[in-house]
Coordinates of C-alpha atoms in Angstrom, one line a residue:
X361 CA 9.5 -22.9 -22.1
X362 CA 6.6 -20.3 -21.5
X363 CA 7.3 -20.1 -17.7
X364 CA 11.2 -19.4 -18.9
X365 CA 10.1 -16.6 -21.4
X366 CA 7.6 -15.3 -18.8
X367 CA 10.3 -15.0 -16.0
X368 CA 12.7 -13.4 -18.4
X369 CA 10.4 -11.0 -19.4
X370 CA 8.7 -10.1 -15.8
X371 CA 12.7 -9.8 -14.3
X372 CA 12.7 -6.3 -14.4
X373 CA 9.2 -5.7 -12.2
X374 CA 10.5 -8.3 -9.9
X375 CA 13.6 -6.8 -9.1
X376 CA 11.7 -3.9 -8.9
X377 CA 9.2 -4.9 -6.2
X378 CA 11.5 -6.8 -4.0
X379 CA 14.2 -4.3 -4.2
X380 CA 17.1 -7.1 -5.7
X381 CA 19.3 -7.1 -8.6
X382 CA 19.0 -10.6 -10.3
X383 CA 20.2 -11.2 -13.8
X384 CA 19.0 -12.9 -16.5
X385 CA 22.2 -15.2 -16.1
X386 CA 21.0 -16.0 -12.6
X387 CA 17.5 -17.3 -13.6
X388 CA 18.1 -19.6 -16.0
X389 CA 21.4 -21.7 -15.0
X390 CA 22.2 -25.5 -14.4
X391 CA 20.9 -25.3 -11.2
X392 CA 17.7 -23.9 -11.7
X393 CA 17.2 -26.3 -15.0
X394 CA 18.0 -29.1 -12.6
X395 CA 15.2 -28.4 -9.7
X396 CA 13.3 -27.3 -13.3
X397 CA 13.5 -30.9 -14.1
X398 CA 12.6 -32.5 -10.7
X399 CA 9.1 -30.5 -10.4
X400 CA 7.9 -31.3 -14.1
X401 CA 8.1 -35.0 -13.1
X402 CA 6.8 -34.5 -9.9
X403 CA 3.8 -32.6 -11.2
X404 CA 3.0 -35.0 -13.8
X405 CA 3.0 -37.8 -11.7
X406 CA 0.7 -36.3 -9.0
X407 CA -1.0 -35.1 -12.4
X408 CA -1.3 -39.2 -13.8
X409 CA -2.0 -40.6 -10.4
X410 CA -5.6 -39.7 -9.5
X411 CA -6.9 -40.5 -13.5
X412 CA -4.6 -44.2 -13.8
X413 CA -6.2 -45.0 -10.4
X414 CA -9.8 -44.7 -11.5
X415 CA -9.1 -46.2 -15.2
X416 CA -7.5 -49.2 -13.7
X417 CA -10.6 -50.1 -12.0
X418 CA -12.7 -49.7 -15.0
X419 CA -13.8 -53.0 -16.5
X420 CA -12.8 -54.4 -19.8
X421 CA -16.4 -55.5 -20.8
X422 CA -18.1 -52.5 -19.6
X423 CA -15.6 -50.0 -21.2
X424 CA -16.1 -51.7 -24.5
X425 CA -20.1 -51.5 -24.8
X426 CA -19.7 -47.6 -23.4
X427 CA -21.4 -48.5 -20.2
X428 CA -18.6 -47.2 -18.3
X429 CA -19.6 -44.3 -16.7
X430 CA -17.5 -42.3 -14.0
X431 CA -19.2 -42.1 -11.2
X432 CA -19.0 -39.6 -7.9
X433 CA -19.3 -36.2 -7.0
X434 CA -15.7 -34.9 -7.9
X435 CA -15.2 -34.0 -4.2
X436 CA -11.5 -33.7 -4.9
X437 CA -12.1 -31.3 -7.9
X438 CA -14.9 -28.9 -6.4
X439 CA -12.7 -29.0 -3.1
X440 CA -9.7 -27.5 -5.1
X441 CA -11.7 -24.8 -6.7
X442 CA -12.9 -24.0 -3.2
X443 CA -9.7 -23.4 -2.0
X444 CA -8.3 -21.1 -5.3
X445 CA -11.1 -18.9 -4.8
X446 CA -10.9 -18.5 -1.3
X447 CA -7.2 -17.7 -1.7
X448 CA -8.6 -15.4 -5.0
X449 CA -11.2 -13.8 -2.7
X450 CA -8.4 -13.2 0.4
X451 CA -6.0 -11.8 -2.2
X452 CA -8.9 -9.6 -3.8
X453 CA -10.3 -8.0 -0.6
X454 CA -6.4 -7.2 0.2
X455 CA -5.4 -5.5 -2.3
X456 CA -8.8 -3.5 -1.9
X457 CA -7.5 -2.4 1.6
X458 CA -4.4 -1.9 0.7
X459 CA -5.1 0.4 -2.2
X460 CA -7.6 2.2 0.1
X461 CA -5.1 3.2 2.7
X462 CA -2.4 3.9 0.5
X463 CA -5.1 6.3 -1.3
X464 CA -5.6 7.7 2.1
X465 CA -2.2 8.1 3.0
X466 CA -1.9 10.7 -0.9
X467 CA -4.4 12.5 0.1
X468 CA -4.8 13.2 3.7
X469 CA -3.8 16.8 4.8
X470 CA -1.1 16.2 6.6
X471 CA -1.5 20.3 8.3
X472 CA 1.2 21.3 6.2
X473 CA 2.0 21.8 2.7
X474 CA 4.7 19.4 1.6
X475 CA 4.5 20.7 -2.0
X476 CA 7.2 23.3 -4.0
X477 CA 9.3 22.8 -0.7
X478 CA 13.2 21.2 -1.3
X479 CA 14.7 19.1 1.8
X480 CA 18.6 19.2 1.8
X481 CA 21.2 19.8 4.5
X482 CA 24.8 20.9 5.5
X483 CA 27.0 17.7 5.5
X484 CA 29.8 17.0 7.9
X485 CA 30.7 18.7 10.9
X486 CA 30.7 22.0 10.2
X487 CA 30.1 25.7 11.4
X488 CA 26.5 26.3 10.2
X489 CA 26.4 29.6 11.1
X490 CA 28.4 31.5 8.4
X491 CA 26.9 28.5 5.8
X492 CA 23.9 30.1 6.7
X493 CA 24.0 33.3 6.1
X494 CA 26.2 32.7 2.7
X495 CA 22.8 30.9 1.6
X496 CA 20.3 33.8 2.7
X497 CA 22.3 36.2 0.9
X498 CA 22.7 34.3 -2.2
X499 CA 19.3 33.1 -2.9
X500 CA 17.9 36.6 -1.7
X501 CA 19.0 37.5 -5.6
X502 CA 16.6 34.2 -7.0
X503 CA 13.2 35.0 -7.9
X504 CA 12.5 31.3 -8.1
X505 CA 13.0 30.8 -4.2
X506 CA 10.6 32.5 -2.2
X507 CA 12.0 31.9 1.3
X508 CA 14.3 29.9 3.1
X509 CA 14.0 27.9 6.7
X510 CA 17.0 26.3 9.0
X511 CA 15.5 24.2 11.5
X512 CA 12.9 21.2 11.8
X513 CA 15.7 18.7 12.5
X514 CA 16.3 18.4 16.1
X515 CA 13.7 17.2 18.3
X516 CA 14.0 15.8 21.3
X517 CA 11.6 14.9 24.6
X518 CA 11.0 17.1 27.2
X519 CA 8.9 17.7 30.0
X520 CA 7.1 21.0 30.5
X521 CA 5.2 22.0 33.3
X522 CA 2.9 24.3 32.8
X523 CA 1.3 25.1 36.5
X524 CA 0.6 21.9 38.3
X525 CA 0.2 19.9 35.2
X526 CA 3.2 18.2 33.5
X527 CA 3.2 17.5 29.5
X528 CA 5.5 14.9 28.5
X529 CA 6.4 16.5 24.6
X530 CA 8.5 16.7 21.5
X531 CA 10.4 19.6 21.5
X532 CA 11.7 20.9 17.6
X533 CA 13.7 23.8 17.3
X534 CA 13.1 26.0 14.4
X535 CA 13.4 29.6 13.1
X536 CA 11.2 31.9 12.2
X537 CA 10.7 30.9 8.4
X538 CA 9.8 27.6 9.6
X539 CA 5.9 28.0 9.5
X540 CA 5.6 29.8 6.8
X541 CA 7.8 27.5 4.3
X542 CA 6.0 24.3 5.6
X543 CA 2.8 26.3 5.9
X544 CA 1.7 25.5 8.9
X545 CA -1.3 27.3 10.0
X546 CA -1.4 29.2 13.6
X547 CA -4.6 28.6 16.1
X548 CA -4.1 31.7 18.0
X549 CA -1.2 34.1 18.9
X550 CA 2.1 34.7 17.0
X551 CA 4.9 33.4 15.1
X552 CA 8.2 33.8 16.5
X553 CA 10.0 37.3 14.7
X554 CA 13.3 38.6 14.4
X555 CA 11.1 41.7 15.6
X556 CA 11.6 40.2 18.9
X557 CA 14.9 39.4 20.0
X558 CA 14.2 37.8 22.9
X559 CA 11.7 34.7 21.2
X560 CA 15.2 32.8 21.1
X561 CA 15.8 32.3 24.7
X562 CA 11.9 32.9 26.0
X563 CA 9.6 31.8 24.1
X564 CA 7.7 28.7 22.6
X565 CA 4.9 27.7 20.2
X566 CA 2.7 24.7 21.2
X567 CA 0.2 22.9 18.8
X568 CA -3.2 21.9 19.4
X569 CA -2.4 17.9 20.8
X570 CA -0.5 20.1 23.7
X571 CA -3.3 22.4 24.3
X572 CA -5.6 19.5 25.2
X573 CA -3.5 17.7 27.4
X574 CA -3.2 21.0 29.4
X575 CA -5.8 23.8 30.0
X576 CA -7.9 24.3 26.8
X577 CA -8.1 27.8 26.9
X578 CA -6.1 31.4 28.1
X579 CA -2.3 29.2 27.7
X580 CA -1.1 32.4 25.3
X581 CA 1.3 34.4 27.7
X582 CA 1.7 31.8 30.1
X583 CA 5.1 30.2 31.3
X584 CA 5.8 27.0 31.0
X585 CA 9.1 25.4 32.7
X586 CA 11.0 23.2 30.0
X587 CA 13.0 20.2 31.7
X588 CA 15.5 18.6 29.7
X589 CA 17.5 15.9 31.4
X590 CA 19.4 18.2 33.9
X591 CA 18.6 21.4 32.6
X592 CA 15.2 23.7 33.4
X593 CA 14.0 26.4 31.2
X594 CA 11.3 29.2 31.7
X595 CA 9.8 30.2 28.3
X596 CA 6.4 32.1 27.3
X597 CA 3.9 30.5 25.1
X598 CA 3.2 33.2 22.1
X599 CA 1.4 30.9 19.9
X600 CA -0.5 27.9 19.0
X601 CA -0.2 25.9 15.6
X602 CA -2.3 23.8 14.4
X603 CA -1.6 20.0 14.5
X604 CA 0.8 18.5 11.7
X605 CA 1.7 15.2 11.1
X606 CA 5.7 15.5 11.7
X607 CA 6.2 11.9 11.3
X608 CA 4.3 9.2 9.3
X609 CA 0.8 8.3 9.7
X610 CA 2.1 5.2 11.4
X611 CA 2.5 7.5 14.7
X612 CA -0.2 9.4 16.3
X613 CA 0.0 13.3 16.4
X614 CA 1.9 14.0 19.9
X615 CA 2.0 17.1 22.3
X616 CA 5.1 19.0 20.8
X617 CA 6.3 22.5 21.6
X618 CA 8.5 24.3 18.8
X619 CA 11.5 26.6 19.9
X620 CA 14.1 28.9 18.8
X621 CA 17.8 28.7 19.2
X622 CA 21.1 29.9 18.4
X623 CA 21.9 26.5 17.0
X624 CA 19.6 25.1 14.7
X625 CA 20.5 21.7 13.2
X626 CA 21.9 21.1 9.5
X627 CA 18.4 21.2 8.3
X628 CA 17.5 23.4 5.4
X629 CA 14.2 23.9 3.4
X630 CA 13.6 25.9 0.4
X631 CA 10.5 27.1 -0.6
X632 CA 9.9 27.8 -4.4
X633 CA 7.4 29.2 -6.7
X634 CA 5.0 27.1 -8.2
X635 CA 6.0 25.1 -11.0
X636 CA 9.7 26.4 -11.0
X637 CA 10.6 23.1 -9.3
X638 CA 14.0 22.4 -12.1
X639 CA 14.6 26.2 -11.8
X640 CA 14.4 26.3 -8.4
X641 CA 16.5 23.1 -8.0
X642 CA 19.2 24.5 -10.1
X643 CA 19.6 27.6 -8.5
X644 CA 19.7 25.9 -5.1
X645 CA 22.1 23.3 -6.5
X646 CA 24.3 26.3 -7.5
X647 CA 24.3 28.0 -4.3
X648 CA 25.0 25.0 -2.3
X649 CA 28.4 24.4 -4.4
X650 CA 29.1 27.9 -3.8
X651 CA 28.8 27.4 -0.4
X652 CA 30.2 24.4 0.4
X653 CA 32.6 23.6 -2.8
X654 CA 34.0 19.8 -1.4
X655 CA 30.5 18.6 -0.1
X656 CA 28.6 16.5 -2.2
X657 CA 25.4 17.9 -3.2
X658 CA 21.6 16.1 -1.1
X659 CA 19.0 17.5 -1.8
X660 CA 15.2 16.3 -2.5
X661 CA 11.5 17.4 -2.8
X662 CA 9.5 17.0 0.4
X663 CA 6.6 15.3 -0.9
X664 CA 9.0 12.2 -2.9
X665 CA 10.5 12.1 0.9
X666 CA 7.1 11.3 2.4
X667 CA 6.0 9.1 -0.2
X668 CA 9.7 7.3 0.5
X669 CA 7.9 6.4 4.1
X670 CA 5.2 3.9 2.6
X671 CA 7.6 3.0 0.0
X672 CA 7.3 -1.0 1.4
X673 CA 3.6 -0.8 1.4
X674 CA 3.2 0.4 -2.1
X675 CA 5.9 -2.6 -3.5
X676 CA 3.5 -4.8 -1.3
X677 CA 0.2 -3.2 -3.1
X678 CA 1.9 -4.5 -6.2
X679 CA 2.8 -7.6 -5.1
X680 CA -0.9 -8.0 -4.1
X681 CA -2.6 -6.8 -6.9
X682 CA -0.4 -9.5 -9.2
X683 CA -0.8 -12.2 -6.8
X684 CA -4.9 -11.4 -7.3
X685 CA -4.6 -11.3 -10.8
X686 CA -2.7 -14.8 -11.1
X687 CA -5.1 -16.0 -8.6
X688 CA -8.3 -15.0 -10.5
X689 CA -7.0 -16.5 -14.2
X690 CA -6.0 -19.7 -12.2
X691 CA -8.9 -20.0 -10.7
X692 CA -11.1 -19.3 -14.1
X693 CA -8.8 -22.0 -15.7
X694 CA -9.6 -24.5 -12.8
X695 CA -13.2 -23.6 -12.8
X696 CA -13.4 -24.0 -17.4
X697 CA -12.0 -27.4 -16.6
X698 CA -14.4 -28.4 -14.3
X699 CA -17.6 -26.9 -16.3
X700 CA -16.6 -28.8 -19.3
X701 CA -16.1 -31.9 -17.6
X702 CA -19.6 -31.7 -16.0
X703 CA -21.2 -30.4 -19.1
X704 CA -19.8 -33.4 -20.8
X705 CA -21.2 -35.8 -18.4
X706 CA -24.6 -34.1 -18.0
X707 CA -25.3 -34.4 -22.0
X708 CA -27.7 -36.3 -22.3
X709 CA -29.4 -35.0 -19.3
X710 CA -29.2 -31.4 -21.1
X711 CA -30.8 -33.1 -24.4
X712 CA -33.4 -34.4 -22.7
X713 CA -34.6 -31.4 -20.4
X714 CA -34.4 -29.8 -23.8
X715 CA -37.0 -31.9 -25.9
X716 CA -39.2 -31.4 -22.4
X717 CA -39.7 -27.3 -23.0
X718 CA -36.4 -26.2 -20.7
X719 CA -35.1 -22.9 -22.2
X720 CA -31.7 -22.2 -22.8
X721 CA -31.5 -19.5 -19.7
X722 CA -32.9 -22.6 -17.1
X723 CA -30.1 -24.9 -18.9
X724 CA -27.5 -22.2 -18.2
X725 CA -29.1 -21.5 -15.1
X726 CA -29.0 -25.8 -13.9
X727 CA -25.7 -26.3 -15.5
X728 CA -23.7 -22.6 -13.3
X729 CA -25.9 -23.7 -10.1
X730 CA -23.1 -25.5 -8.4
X731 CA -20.3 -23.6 -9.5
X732 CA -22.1 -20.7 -7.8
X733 CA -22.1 -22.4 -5.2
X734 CA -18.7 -23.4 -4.5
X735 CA -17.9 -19.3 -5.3
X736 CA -20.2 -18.4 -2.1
X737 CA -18.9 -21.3 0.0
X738 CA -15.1 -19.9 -0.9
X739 CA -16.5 -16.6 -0.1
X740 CA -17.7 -17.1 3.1
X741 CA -14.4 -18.6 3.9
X742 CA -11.9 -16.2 3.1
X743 CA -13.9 -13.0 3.6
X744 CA -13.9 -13.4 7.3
X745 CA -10.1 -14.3 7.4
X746 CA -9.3 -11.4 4.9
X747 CA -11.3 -9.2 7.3
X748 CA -9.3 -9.9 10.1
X749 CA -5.6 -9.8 8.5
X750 CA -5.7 -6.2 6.6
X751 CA -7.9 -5.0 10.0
X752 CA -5.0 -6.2 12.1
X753 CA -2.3 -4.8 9.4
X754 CA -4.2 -1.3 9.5
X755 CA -3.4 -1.1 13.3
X756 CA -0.1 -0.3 12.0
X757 CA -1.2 3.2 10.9
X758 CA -2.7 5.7 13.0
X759 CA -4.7 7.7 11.4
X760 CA -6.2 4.8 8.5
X761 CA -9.3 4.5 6.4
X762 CA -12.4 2.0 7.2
X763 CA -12.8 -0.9 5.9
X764 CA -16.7 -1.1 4.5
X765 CA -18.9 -3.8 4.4
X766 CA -19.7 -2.3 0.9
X767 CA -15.8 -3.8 -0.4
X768 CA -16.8 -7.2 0.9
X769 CA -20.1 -7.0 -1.4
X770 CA -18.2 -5.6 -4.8
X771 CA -15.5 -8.6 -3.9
X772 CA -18.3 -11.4 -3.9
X773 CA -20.3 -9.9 -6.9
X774 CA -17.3 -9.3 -8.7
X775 CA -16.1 -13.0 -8.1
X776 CA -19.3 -14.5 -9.2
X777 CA -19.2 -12.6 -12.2
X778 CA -16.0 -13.9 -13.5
X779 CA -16.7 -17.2 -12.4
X780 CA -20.1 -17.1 -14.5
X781 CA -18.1 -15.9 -17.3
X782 CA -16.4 -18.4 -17.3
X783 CA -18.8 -20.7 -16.9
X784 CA -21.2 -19.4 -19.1
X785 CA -19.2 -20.8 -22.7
X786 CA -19.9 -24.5 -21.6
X787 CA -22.8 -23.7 -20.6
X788 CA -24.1 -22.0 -23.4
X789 CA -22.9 -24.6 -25.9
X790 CA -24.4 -27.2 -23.9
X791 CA -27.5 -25.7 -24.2
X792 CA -28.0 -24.4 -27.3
X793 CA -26.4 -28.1 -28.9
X794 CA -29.0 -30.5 -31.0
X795 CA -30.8 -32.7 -28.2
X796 CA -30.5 -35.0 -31.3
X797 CA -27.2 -35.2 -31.2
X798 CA -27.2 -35.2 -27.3
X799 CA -29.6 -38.1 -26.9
X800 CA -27.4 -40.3 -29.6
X801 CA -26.1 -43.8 -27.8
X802 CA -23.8 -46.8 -28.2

């Protein structure tokens, strides 16, 4: 009944991390009671079967003068809590990595400013041209937007030759708003200008992953030859930007080279003034309709479409981090069971250390000895296996943060805390308890 009211309750954060739609209908049906059913047997059998075996060897005569005892190390017990906190300590150390990176992911500079800029485009195949224009002119009248840029959206490789030496690149073809909306800085040279009529057909900006696959220095003013399946350009370099990521951190920063033309894409960004964001989303909703009445308004901020990028990672970072958390209180539950049990069997043992001058701190000290133990042995398990995965899952990112040896350290300290927490109750009322009381027999 508890696991019922907990799945009903948790539906919503499910659906929510793995991306479904399951009712409440769906969870709890004939079905489900059925398979229900079949694993509460099942566990309490494999539950009864390991305590009826032992207490059908127990002799009648012994049992009945309480000299009985159960004998053994609990290898069975001790080898299960092993295994929960390795699987604790594995989850733990993941979720660490995980949050790490995705922390690094927030807050690396990216080389351009993602913030107060809106994404959107011109639907459908359509003349952009006159679309264009229609939008310059009408948000020319907003004080909210500051400036406007058609471009960023078609890239394609290319190879450019620049002397002997031949640069396999991306090539993006932008405007002259382009840099300055996305506020990417420039290295050296210019921007392209509508001072210059002729930066459309002959000239080109490279960034700095281009410059040092070619010759590091005096590349402003020199041509380049563009080849593009059959077709061979000339351009002049005017500038150098700096490096940007212009795809995920997933993919290395690449040689790119950015260029003007008469036909831009159906890109558009607006740049707005800060903290006008629903002003400035308005006005550009307006002027969209106005442009294009039958198209149905797209538009979105550029920093919620980069977060969209690691939007898997961050559902498994929460997947994680509950996984951990169930983990850990299973493993405290497992590990209360097992303190009680050999508190209860180390009684009289406790009572009589007592009455010989041990102090309640060595008691508690003798009695969380071996449940340290098992903590460190789990530890040394999963750490180097926890290592390896999220080092192996980072690959998947270029540009990632390191995993410190520090993490593993916090991990084991904070696991021994909690399991001497939960330790520490039995222990603590085993040793403080009358050795009167403890020392009583049959």
């Amino acid at each position: 009944m508890v696991a019922i009211i907990t799945t009903q309750s948790s539906l919503a954060l499910f659906n929510e991390l793995t991306g479904k739609q399951i009712s409440p209908g769906e969870v709890v049906n004939g079905e489900m009671i059925f398979y229900g059913v079949i694993i509460f047997i099942i566990v309490v059998l494999l539950t009864g079967l390991y305590p009826a075996y032992i207490l059908s060897n127990f002799k009648p005569s012994e049992v009945l003068y309480n000299k009985q005892r159960l004998t053994g190390r609990n290898l069975l017990g001790k080898g299960l809590v092993v295994v929960q906190f390795s699987l604790a300590v594995f989850l733990v150390i993941a979720t660490v990595t995980y949050y790490s990176q995705m922390n690094y992911v927030r807050t690396k500079d990216l080389g351009y400013a993602p913030f107060r800029v809106i994404r959107s485009n011109i639907p459908g195949d359509r003349d952009t041209k006159p679309i264009q224009a229609f939008l310059k002119n009408e948000l020319a009248k907003e004080p909210t937007i500051e400036l406007l840029s058609f471009g960023g959206d078609r890239s394609f490789a290319v190879d450019v030759a620049i002397g002997e030496q031949h640069v396999q690149a991306t090539n993006t073809v932008v405007d002259e708003n382009y840099l300055p909306v996305m506020g990417i800085g420039l290295k050296s040279g210019r921007n392209f200008s509508t001072a210059f009529p002729a930066d459309k057909e002959n000239s080109l900006l490279v960034n700095e992953a281009f410059m040092k696959n070619t010759e590091p220095a005096g590349a402003i003013g020199k041509n380049v030859i563009i080849t593009d399946g059959p077709e061979k350009t000339t351009r002049k370099i005017i500038g150098i930007v700096e490096d940007y990521h212009y795809s995920s951190l997933k993919e290395p920063i690449r040689p790119m080279v950015l260029t003007m033309s008469d036909w831009l894409g159906n890109n558009i960004l607006v740049k707005f003034e800060k903290s006008k964001h629903k002003q400035a989303m308005n006005a550009w909703e307006k002027a969209y309709k106005k442009a294009m009445p039958a198209a149905v308004f797209q538009a979105a901020f550029l920093d919620e479409i980069n977060a969209r990028e690691y939007r898997q990672e961050q559902r498994w970072q929460k997947i994680i981090s509950i996984a951990a958390l169930l983990s850990i209180l299973i493993c405290s539950l497992g590990l209360f069971g097992l303190s009680h049990l050999a508190s209860h069997q180390r009684t009289k043992e406790i009572g009589i250390r007592k009455i010989l001058g041990a102090s309640i701190p060595q008691l508690i000290a003798i009695l969380s000895k071996e449940f340290v133990q098992l903590v460190v042995i789990a530890f040394f398990i999963a750490a180097p296996l926890a290592w390896l995965v999220m080092h192996n899952w980072l690959q998947n990112f270029a540009y990632r943060a390191d995993i410190s040896w520090w993490w593993l350290l916090v991990t084991a300290a904070g696991m021994l805390f909690i399991a001497l927490l939960t330790i520490s109750f039995q222990a603590i009322k085993a040793a403080i308890a009358n050795p009167v009381e403890s020392l009583r027999t049959e």
